[in-house]
mmCIF file of C-alpha atoms in Angstrom:
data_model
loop_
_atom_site.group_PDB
_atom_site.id
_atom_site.type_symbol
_atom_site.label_atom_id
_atom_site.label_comp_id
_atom_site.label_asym_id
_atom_site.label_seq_id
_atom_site.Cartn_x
_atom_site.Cartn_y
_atom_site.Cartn_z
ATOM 1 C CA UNK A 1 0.000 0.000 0.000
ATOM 2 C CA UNK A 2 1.100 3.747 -0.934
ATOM 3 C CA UNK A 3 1.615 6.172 1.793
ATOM 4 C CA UNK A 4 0.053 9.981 2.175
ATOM 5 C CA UNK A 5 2.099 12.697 3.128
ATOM 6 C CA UNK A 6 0.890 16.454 3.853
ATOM 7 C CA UNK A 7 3.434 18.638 1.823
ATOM 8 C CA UNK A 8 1.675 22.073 2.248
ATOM 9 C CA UNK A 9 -0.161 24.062 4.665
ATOM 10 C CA UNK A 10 -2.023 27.247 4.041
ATOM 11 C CA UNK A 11 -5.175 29.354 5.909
ATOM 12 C CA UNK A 12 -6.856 32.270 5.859
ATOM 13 C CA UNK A 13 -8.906 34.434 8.065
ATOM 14 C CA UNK A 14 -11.434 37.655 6.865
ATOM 15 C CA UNK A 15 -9.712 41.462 7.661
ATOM 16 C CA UNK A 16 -12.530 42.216 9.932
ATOM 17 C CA UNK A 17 -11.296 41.321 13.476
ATOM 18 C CA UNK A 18 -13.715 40.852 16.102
ATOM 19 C CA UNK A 19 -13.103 41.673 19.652
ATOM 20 C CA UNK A 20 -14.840 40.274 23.038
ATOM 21 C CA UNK A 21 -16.008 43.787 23.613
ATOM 22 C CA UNK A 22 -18.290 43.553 20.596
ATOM 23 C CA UNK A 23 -19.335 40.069 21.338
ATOM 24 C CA UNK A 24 -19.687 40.963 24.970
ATOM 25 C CA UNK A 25 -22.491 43.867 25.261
ATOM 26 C CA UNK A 26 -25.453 41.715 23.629
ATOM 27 C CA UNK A 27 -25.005 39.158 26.088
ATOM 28 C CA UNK A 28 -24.672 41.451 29.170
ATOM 29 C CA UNK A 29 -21.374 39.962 29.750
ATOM 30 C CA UNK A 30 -17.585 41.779 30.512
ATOM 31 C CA UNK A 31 -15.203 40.778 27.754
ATOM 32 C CA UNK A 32 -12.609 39.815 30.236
ATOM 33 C CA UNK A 33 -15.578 36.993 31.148
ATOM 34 C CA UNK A 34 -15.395 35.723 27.875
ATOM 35 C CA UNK A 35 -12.049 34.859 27.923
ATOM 36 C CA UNK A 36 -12.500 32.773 31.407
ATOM 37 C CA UNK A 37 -15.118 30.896 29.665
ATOM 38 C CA UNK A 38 -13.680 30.060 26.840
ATOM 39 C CA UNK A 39 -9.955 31.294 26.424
ATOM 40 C CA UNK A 40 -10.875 33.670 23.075
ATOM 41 C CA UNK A 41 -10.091 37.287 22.901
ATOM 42 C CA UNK A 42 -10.530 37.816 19.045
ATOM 43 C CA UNK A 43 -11.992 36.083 16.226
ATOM 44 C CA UNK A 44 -12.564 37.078 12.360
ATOM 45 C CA UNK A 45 -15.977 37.905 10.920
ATOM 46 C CA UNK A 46 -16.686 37.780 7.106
ATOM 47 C CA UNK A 47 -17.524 40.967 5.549
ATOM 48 C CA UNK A 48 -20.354 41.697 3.305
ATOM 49 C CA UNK A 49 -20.581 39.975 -0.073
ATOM 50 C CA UNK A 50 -17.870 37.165 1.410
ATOM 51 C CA UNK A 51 -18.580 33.095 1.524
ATOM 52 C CA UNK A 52 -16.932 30.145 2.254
ATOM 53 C CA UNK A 53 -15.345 29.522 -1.128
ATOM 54 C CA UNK A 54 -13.784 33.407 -0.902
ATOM 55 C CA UNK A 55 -11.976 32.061 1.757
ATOM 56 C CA UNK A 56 -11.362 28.272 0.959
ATOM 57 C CA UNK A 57 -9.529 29.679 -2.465
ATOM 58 C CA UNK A 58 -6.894 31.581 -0.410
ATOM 59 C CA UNK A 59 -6.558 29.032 1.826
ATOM 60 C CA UNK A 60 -6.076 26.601 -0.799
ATOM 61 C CA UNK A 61 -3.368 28.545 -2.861
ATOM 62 C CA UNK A 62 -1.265 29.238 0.447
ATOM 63 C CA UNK A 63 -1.242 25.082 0.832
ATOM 64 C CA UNK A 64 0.064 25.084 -2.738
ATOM 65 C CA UNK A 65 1.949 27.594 -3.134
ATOM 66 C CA UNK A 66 3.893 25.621 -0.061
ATOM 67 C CA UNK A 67 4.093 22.616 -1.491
ATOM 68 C CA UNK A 68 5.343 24.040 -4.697
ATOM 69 C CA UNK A 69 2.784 22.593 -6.561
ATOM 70 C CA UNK A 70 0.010 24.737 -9.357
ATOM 71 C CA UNK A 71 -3.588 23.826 -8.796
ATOM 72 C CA UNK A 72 -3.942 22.620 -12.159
ATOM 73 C CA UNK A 73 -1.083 19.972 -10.823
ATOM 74 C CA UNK A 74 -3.862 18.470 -7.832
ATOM 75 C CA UNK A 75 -5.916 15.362 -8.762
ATOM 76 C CA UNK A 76 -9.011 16.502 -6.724
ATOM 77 C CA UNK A 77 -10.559 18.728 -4.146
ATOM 78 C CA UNK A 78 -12.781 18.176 -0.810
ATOM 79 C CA UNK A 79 -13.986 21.254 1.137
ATOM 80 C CA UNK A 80 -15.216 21.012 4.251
ATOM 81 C CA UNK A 81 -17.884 22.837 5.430
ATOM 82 C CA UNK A 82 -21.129 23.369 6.882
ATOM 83 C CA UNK A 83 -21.747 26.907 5.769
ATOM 84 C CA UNK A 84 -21.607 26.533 2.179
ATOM 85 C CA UNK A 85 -22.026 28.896 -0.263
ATOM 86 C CA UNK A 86 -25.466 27.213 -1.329
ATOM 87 C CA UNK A 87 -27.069 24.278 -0.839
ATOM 88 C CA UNK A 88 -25.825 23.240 -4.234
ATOM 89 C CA UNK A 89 -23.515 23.225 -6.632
ATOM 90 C CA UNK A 90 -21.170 22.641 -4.552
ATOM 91 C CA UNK A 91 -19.061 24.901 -2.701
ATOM 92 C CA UNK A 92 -15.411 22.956 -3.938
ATOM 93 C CA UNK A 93 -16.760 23.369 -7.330
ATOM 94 C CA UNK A 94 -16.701 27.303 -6.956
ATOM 95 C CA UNK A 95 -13.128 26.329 -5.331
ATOM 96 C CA UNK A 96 -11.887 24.229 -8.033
ATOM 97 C CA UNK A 97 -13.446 27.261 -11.311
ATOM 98 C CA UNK A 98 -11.807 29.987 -9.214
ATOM 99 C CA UNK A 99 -8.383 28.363 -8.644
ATOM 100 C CA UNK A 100 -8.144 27.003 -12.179
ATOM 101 C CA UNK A 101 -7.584 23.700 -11.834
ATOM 102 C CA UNK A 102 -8.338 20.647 -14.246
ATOM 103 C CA UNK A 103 -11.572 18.995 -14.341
ATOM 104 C CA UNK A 104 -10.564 16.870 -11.357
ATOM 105 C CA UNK A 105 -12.889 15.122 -8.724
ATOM 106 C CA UNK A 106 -14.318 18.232 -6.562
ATOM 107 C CA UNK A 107 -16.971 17.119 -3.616
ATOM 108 C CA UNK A 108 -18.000 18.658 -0.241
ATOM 109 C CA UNK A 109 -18.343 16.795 2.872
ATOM 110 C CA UNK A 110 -20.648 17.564 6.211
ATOM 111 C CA UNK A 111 -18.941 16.288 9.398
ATOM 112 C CA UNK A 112 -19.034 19.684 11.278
ATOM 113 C CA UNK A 113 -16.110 20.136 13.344
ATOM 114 C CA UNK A 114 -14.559 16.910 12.488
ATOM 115 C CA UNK A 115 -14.919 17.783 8.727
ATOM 116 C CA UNK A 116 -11.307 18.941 8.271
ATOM 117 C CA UNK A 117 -10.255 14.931 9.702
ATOM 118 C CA UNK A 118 -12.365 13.446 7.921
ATOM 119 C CA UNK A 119 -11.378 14.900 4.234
ATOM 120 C CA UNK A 120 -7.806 14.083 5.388
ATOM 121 C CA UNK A 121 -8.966 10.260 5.616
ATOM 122 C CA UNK A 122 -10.433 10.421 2.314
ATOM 123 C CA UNK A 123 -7.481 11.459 0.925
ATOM 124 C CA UNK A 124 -4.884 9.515 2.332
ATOM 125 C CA UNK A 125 -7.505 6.751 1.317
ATOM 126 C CA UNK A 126 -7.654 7.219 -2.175
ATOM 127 C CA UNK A 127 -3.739 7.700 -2.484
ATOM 128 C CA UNK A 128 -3.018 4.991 -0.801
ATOM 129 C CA UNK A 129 -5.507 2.902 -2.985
ATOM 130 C CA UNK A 130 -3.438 4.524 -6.025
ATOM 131 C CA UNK A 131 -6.653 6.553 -7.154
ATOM 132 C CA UNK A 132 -4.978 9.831 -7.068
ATOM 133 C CA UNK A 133 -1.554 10.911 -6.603
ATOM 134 C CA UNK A 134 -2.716 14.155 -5.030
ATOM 135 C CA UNK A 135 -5.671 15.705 -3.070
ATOM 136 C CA UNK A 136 -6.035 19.009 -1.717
ATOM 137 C CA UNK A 137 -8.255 19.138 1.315
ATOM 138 C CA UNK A 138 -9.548 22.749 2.715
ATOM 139 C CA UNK A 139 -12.409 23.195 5.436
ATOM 140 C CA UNK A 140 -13.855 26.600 5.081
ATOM 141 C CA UNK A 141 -16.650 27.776 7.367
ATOM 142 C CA UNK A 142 -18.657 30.839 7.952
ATOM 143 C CA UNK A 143 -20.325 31.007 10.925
ATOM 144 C CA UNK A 144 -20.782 34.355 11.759
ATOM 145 C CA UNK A 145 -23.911 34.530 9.363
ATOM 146 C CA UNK A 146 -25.836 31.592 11.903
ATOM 147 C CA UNK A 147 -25.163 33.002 15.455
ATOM 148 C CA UNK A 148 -27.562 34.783 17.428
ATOM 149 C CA UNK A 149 -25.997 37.629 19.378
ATOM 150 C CA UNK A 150 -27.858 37.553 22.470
ATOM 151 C CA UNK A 151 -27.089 33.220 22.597
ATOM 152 C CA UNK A 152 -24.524 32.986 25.399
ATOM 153 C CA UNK A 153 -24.047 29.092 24.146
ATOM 154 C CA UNK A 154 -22.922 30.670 20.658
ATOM 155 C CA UNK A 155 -22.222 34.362 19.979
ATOM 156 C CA UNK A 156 -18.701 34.472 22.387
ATOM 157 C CA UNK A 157 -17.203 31.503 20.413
ATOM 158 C CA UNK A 158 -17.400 31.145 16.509
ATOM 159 C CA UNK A 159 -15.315 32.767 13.745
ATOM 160 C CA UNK A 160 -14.949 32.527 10.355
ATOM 161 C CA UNK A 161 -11.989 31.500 8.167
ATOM 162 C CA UNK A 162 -10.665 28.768 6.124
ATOM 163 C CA UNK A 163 -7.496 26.370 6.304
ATOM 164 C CA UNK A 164 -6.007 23.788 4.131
ATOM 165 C CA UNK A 165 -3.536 21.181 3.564
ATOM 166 C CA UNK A 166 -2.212 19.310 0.225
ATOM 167 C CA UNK A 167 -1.956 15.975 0.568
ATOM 168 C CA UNK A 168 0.237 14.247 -1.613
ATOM 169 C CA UNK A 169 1.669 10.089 -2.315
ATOM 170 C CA UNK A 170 4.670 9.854 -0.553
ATOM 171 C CA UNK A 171 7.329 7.114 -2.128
ATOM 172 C CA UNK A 172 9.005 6.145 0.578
ATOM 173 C CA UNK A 173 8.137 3.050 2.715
ATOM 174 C CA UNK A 174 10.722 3.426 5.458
ATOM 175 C CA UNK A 175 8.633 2.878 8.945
ATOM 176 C CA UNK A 176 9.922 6.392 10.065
ATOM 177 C CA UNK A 177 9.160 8.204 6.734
ATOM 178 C CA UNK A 178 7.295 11.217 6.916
ATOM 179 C CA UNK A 179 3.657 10.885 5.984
ATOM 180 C CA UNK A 180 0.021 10.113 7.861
ATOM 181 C CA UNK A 181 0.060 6.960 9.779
ATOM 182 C CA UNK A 182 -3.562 6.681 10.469
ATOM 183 C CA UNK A 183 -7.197 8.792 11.036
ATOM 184 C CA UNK A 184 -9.637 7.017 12.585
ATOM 185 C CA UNK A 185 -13.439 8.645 12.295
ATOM 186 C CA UNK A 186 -16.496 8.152 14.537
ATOM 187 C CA UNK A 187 -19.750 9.022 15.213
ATOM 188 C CA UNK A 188 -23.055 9.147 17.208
ATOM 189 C CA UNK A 189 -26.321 9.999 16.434
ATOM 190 C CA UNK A 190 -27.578 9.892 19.245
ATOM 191 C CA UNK A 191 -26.573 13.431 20.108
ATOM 192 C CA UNK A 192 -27.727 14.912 16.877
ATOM 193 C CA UNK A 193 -29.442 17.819 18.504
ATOM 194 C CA UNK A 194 -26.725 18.961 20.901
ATOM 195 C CA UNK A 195 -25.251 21.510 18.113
ATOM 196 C CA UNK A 196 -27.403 22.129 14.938
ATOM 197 C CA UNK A 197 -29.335 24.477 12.818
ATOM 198 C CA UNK A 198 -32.454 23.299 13.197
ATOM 199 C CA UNK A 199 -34.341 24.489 10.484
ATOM 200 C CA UNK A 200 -33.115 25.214 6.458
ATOM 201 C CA UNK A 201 -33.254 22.061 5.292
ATOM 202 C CA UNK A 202 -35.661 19.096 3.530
ATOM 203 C CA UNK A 203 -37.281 18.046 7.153
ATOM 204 C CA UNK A 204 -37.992 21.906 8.039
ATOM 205 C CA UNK A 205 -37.788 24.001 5.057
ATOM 206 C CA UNK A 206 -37.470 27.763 5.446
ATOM 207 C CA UNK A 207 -40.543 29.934 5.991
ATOM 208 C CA UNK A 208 -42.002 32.460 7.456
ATOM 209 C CA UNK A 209 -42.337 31.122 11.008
ATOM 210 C CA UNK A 210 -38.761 29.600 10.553
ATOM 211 C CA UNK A 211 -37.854 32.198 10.370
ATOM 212 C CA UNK A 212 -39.774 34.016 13.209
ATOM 213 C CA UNK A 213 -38.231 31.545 15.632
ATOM 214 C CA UNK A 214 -34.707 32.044 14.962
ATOM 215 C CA UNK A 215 -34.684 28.346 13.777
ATOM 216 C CA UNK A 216 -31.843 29.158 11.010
ATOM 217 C CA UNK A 217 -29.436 30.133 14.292
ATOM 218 C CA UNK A 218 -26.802 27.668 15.447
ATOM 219 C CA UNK A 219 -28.071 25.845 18.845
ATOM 220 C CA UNK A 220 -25.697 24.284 21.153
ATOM 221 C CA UNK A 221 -25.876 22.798 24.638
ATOM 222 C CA UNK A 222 -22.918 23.753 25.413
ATOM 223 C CA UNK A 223 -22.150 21.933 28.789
ATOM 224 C CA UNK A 224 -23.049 18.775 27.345
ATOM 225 C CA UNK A 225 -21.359 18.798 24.331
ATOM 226 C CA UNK A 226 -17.929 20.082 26.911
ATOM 227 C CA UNK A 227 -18.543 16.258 28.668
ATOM 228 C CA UNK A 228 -18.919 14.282 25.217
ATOM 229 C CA UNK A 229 -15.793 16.129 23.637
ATOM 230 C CA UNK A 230 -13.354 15.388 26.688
ATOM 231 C CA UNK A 231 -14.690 12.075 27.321
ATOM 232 C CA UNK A 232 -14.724 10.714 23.478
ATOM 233 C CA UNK A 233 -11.317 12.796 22.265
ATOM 234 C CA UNK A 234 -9.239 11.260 25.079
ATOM 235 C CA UNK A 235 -10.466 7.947 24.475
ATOM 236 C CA UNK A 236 -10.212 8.122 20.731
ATOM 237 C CA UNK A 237 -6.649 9.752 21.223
ATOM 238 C CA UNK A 238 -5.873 6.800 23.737
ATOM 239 C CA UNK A 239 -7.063 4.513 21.237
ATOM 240 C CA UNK A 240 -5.210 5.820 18.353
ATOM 241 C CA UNK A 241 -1.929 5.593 19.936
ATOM 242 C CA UNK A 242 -2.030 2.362 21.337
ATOM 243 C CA UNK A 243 -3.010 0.585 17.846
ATOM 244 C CA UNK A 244 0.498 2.050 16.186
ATOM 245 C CA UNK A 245 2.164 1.006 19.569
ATOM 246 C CA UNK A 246 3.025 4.821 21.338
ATOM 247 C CA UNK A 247 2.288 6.615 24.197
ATOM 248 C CA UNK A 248 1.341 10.173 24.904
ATOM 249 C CA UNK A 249 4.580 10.630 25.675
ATOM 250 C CA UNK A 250 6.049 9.851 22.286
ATOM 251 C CA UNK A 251 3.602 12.932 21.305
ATOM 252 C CA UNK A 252 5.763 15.895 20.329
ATOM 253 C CA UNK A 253 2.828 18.264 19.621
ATOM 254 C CA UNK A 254 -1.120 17.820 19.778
ATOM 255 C CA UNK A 255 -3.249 20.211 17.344
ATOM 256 C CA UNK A 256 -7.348 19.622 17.764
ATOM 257 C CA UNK A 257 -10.439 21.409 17.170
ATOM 258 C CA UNK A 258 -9.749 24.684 18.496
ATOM 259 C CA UNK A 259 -13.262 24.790 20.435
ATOM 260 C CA UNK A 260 -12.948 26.072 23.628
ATOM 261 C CA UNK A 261 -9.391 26.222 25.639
ATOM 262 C CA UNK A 262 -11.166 24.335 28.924
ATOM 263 C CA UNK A 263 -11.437 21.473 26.542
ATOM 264 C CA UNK A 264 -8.111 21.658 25.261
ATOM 265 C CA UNK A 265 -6.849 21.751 28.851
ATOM 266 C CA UNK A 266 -8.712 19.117 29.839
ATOM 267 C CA UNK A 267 -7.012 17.091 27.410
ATOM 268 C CA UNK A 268 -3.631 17.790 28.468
ATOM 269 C CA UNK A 269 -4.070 17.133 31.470
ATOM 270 C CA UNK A 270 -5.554 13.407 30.976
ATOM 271 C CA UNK A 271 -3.398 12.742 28.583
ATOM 272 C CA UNK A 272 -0.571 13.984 30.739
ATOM 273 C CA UNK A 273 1.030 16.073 28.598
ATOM 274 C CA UNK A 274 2.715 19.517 28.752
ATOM 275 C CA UNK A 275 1.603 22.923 28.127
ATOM 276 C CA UNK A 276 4.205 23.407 25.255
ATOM 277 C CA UNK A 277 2.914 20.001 24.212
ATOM 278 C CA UNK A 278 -0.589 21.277 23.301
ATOM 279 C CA UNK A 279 -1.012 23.980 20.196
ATOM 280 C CA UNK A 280 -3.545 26.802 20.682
ATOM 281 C CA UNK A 281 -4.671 29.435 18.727
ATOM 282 C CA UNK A 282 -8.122 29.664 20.163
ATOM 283 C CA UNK A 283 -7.347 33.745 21.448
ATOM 284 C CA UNK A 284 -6.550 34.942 17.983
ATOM 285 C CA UNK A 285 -9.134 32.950 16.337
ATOM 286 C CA UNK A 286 -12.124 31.358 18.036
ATOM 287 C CA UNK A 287 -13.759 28.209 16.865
ATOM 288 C CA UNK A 288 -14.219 27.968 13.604
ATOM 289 C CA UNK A 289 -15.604 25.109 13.290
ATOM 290 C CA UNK A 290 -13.511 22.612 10.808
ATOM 291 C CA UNK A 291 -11.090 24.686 9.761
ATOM 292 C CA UNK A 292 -10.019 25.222 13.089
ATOM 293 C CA UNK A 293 -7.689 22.319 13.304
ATOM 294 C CA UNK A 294 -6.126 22.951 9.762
ATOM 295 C CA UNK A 295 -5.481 27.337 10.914
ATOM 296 C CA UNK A 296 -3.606 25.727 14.025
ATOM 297 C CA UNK A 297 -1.491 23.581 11.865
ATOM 298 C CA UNK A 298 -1.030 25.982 9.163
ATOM 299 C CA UNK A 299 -0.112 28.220 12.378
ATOM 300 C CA UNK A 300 2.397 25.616 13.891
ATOM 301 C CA UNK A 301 3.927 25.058 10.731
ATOM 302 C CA UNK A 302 4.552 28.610 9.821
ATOM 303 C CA UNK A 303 5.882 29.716 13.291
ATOM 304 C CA UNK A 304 8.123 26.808 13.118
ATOM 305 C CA UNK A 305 6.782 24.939 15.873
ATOM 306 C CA UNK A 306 6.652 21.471 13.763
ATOM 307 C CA UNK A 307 10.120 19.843 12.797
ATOM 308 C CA UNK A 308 11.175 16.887 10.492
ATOM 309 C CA UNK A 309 10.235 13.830 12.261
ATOM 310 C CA UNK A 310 7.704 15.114 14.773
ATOM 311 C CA UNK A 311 4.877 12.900 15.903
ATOM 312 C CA UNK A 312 2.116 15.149 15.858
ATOM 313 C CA UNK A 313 -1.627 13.939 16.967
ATOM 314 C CA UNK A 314 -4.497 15.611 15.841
ATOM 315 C CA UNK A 315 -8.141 15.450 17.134
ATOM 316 C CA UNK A 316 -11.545 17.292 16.746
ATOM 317 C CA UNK A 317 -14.969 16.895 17.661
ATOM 318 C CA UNK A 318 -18.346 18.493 16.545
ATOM 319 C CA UNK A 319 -21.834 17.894 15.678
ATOM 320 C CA UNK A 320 -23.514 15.016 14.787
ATOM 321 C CA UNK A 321 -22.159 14.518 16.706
ATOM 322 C CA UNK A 322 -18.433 13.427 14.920
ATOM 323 C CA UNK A 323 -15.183 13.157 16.181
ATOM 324 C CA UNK A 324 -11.813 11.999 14.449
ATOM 325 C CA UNK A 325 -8.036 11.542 15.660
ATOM 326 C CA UNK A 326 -5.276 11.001 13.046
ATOM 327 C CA UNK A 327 -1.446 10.610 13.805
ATOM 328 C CA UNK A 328 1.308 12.345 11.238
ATOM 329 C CA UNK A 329 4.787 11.823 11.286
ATOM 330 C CA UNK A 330 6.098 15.233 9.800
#
């Protein structure tokens, strides 16, 4: 079996930078209470006229333009995303026309917050399976156009912006080659309704008293989605590590779903890690959603905090609810 290497990281965030003391006065809260709750001090809001794919296309010429590679080079394109552009075509199809590349495979996938892990399986699948030789995967989200600024579950945490990685056959088959060893990808729908948009779609189409009750809003139970997201990651990560034979100590840097920084403490602290161990870029960003994961690695990568060789285990969870863990050596 062919291996799958990430060669390129890119991301890309809207100019319009959002501080707690906007979020803050809707919700009758002090900004400095935001970032107790949830660790966030900024995060970036589209501007008018902006979607997903605006921001997926930048994101997805940084990746190449790191790798080296043209987009006309890439043998197909997955966005993630639950804030497309429309309900169809889809949005990688506006990505694929606006960077120019080839008629290639171009698809979106729905996993919410785990969306960016999930594309990153799909790829290394079909390389390995020697059905492309390249794959670029982006998660693009706007959220900012779903939150209700007086929901204290919602409004403090979500950004927008976009992140992506090219993903790429690597030729080596040395055990300590650089390249992804593994993602593994869950879910449960049993908690369907603890984060969702409940209204939009086939089962509850828009209309006028959708719309009257705020149903096109993102919903969250926040407290019970914090429980599920410790409980399942550290398990998963647990999991993960112990089927290629490592411990969390062989772990030179963790990068998950920039959600809340409680959770990502949490995890370092079961998992009995360090703080250096444990990338965050929550304060400058928020969540947004699956392209979270992909800004903090574009992040890491840029500020030199990944090296040849590093073990680096990634995690997110979201709705659905979803989660994924994947381990890269870089």
């Amino acid at each position: 079996m062919k291996r799958s290497r990430i060669v390129g990281t890119g991301s890309y965030v809207p100019s319009r930078v959002v501080d707690n003391q906007e979020v803050a006065a809707p919700l009758g809260l002090d900004p400095d209470q935001i970032v107790a709750l949830t660790g966030i001090r900024t995060r970036y809001w589209v501007e008018q006229g902006q979607a997903s794919s605006d921001l997926a296309v930048v994101a997805g010429q940084c990746a190449c333009e790191a790798a080296g590679i043209t987009p006309q080079s890439v043998d197909a394109i997955l966005v993630s995303t639950t804030s497309p552009d429309s309900a169809f075509p889809s949005t990688a199809c506006h990505v694929q026309r606006a960077l120019g590349a080839n008629p290639v495979m171009a698809f979106d996938l729905s996993a919410s917050c785990s969306g960016f892990l999930y594309g990153v399986s799909m790829a290394d699948v079909m390389i390995r399976s020697g059905q492309v030789r390249s794959c670029l995967v982006i998660a693009a989200e706007v959220k900012s156009r779903s939150l209700d600024a007086r929901d204290r579950e919602t409004a403090m945490l979500f950004g927008d912006g976009a992140g992506a990685v090219l993903v790429v056959q690597e030729d080596s088959a040395q055990p300590d080659a650089p390249g992804i060893l593994g993602v593994r990808l869950y879910a449960d729908g049993s908690g369907h309704g603890l984060i969702t948009i409940p209204a939009g779609g086939s089962r509850k189409p828009v209309g006028v008293d959708t719309v009257r009750a705020s149903e096109h809003m993102l919903r969250m139970q926040g407290r019970a989605v914090f429980r599920s997201a410790v409980r399942r990651l550290e398990q998963a990560m647990i999991d993960v590590l112990k089927e290629f034979g490592l411990a969390a100590g062989d772990v030179t840097r963790v990068i998950a779903h920039q959600a809340n920084a409680r959770i990502l403490e949490q995890l370092r602290r079961r998992l009995g890690l360090s703080q250096e161990a444990v990338y965050s870029v929550i304060e400058q960003y928020g969540n947004t959603s699956s392209a979270s994961l992909p800004i903090a690695l574009d992040q890491a990568v840029r500020t030199q905090r990944l090296a040849a060789g590093d073990l680096v285990l990634l995690g997110a969870f979201g709705g659905g609810l979803t989660w994924a863990t994947g381990l890269v050596r870089w």
